PDB file of C-alpha atoms in Angstrom:
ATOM      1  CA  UNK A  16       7.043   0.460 -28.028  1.00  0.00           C
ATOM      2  CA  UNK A  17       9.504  -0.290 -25.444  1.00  0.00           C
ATOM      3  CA  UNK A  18       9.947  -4.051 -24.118  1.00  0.00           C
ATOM      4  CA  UNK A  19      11.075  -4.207 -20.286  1.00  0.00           C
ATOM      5  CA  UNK A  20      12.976  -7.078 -19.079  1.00  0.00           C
ATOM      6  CA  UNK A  21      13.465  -7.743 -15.236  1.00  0.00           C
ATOM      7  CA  UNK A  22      16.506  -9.168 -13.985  1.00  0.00           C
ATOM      8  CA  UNK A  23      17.911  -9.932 -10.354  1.00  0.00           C
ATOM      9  CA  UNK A  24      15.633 -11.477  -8.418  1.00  0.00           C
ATOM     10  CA  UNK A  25      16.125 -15.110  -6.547  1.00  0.00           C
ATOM     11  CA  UNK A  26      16.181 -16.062  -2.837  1.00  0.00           C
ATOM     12  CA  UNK A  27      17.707 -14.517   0.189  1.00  0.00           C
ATOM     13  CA  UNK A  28      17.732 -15.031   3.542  1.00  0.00           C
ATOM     14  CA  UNK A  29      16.059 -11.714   6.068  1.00  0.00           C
ATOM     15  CA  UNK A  30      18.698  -8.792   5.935  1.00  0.00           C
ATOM     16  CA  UNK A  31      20.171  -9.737   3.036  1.00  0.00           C
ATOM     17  CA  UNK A  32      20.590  -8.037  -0.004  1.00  0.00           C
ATOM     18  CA  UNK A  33      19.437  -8.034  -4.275  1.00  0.00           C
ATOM     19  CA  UNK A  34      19.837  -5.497  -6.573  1.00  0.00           C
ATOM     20  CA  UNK A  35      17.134  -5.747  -9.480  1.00  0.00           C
ATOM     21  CA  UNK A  36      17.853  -4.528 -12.659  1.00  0.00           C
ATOM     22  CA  UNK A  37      15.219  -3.447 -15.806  1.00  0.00           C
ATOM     23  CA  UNK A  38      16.705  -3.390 -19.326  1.00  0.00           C
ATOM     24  CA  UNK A  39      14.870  -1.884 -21.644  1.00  0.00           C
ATOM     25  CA  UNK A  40      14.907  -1.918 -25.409  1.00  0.00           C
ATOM     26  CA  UNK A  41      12.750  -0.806 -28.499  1.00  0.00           C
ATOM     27  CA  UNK A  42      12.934   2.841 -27.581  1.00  0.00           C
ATOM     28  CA  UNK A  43      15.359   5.050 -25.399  1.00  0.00           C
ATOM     29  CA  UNK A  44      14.022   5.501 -21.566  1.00  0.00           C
ATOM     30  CA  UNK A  45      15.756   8.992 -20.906  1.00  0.00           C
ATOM     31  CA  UNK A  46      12.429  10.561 -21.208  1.00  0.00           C
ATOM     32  CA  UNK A  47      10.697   7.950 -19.267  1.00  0.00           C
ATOM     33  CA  UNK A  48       9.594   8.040 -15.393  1.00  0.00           C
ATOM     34  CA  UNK A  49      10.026   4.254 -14.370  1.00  0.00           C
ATOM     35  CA  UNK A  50       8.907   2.775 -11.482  1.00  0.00           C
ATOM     36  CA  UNK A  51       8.980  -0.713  -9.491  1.00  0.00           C
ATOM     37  CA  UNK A  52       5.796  -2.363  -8.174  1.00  0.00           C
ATOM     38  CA  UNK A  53       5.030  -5.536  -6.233  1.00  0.00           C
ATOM     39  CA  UNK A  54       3.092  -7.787  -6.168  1.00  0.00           C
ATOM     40  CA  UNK A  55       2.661 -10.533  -3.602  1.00  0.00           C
ATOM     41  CA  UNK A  56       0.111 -13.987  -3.276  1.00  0.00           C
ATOM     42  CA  UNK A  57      -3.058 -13.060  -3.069  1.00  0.00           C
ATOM     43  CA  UNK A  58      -2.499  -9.377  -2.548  1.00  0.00           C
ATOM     44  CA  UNK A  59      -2.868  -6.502  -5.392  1.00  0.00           C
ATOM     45  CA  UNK A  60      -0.019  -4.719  -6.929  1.00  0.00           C
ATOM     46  CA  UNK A  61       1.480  -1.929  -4.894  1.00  0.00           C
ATOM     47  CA  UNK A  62       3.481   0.733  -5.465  1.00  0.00           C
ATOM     48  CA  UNK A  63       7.569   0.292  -4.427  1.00  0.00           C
ATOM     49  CA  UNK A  64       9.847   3.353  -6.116  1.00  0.00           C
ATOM     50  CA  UNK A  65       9.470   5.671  -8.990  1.00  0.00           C
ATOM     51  CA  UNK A  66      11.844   7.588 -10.669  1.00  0.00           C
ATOM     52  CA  UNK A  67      11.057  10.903 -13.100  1.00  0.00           C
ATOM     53  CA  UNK A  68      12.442  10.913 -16.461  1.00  0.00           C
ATOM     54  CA  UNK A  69      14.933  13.457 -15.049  1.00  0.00           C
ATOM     55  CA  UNK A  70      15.908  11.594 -11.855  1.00  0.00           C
ATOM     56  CA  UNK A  71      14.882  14.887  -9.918  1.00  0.00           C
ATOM     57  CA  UNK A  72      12.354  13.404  -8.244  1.00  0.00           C
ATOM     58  CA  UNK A  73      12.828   9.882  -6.251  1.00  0.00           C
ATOM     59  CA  UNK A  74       9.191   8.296  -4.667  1.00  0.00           C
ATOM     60  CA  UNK A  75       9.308   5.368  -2.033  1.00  0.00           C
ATOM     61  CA  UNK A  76       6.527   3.308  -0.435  1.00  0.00           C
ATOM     62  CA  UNK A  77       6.969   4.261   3.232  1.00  0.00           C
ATOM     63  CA  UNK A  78       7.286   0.381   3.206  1.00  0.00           C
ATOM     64  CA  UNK A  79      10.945   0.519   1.731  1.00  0.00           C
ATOM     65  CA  UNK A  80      12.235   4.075   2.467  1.00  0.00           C
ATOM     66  CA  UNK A  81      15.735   3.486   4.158  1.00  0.00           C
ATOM     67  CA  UNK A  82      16.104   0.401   3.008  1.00  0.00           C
ATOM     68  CA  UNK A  83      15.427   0.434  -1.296  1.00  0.00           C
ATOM     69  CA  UNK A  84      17.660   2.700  -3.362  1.00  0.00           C
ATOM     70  CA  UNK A  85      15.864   3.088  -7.272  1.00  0.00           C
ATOM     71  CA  UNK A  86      18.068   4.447  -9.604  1.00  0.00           C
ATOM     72  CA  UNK A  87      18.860   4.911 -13.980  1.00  0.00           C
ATOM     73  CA  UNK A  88      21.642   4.546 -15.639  1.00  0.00           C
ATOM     74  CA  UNK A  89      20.209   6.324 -18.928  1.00  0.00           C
ATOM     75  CA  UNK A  90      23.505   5.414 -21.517  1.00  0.00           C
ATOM     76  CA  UNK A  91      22.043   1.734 -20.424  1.00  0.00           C
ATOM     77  CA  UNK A  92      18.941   1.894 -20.595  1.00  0.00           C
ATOM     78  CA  UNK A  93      18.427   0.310 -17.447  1.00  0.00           C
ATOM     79  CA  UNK A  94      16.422   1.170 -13.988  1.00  0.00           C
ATOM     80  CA  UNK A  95      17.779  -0.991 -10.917  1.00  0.00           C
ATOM     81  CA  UNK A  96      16.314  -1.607  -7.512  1.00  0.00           C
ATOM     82  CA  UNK A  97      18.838  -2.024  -5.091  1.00  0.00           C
ATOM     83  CA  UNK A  98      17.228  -4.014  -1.925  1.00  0.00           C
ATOM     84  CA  UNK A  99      18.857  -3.882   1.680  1.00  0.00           C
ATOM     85  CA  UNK A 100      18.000  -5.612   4.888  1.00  0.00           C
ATOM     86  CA  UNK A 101      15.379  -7.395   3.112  1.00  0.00           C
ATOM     87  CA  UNK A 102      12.414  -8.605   4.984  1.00  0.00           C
ATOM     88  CA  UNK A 103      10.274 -11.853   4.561  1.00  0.00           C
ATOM     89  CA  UNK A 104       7.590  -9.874   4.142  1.00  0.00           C
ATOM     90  CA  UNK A 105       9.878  -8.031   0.561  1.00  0.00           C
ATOM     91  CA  UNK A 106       8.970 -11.338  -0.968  1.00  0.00           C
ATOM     92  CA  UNK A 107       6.815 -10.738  -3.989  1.00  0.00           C
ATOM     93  CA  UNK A 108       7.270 -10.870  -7.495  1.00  0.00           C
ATOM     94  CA  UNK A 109       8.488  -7.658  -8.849  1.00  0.00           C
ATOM     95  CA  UNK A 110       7.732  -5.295 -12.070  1.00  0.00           C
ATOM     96  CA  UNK A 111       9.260  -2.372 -13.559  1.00  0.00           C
ATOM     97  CA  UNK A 112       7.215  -0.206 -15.594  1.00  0.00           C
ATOM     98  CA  UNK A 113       7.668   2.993 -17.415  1.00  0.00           C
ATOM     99  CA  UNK A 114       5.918   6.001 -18.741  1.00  0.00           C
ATOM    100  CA  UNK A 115       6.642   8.439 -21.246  1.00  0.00           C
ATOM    101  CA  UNK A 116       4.322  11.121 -20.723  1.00  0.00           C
ATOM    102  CA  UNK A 117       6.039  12.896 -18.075  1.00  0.00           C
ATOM    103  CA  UNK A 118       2.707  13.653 -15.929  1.00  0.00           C
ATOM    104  CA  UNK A 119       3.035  15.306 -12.434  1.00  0.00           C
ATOM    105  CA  UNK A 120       5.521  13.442 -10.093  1.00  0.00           C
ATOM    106  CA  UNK A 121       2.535  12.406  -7.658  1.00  0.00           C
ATOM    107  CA  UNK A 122       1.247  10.237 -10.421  1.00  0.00           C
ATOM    108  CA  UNK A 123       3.594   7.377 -10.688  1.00  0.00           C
ATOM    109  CA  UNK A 124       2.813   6.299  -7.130  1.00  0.00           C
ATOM    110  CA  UNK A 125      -0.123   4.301  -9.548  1.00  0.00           C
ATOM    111  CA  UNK A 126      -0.136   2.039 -11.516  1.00  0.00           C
ATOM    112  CA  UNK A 127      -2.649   2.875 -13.946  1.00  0.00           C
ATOM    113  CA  UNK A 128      -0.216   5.545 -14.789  1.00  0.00           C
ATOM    114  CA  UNK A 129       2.430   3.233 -16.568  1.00  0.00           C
ATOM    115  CA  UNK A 130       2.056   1.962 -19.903  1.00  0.00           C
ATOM    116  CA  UNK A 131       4.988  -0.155 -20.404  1.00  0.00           C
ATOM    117  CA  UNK A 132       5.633  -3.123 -18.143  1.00  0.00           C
ATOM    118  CA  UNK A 133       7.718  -6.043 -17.528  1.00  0.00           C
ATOM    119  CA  UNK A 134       6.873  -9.508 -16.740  1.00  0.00           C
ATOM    120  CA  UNK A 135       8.403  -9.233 -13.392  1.00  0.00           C
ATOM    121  CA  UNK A 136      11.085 -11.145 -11.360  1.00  0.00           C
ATOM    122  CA  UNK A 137      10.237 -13.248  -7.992  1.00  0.00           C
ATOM    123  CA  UNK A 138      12.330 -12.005  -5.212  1.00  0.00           C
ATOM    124  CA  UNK A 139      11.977 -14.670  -1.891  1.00  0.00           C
ATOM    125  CA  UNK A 140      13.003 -13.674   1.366  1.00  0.00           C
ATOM    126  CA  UNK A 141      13.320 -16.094   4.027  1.00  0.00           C
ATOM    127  CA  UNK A 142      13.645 -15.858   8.232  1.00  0.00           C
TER     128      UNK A 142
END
């Protein structure tokens, strides 16, 4: 089993920045893809950044790519999100999930993919 904890989240005005951060404990992730998802009011879950167990292969949501950096730090056992020139409509709360079965890259753009997940951190951005 491995327990994922979100951290990071809060309120920030538009263009601002947050870096999110998902500990992990109960097992080691180095052989996990992770991802992040969001999920705001009254909209399903979508897809933000994944990550493969290896770090060779980065996904974005064309919805973040230039401005969302996902990243590991493996001797941590952590997964961060860092969030530039954030956007009112970033706000959501956010979940970090991970996977150990190390299926094709294309996969982890889904959720249904991920067994693990956390129980997410609200990120607010204002105009």
């Amino acid at each position: 089993q491995v327990q994922l904890v979100e951290s990071g989240g809060g309120l920030v005005q538009a263009g601002g920045s947050l870096r999110l951060s998902c500990a992990a404990s109960g097992r080691a992730i180095s052989a996990y893809a992770m991802g992040w998802f969001r999920q705001a009011p009254g909209k399903e879950r979508e897809f933000v950044a994944a990550i493969t167990w290896s770090g060779g292969v980065i996904l974005y949501a064309d919805s973040v790519k230039g401005r969302f950096t996902i990243s590991r730090d493996n001797a941590k056992n952590t997964v961060y999100l860092q969030m530039n020139s954030l956007k009112p409509e970033d706000t959501a709360v956010y979940y970090c999930a991970a996977d150990a079965r190390q299926l094709h890259s294309s996969s982890y753009y889904y959720a249904k993919f991920y067994v693990y997940w956390g129980q997410g951190t609200q990120v607010t951005v204002s105009s």
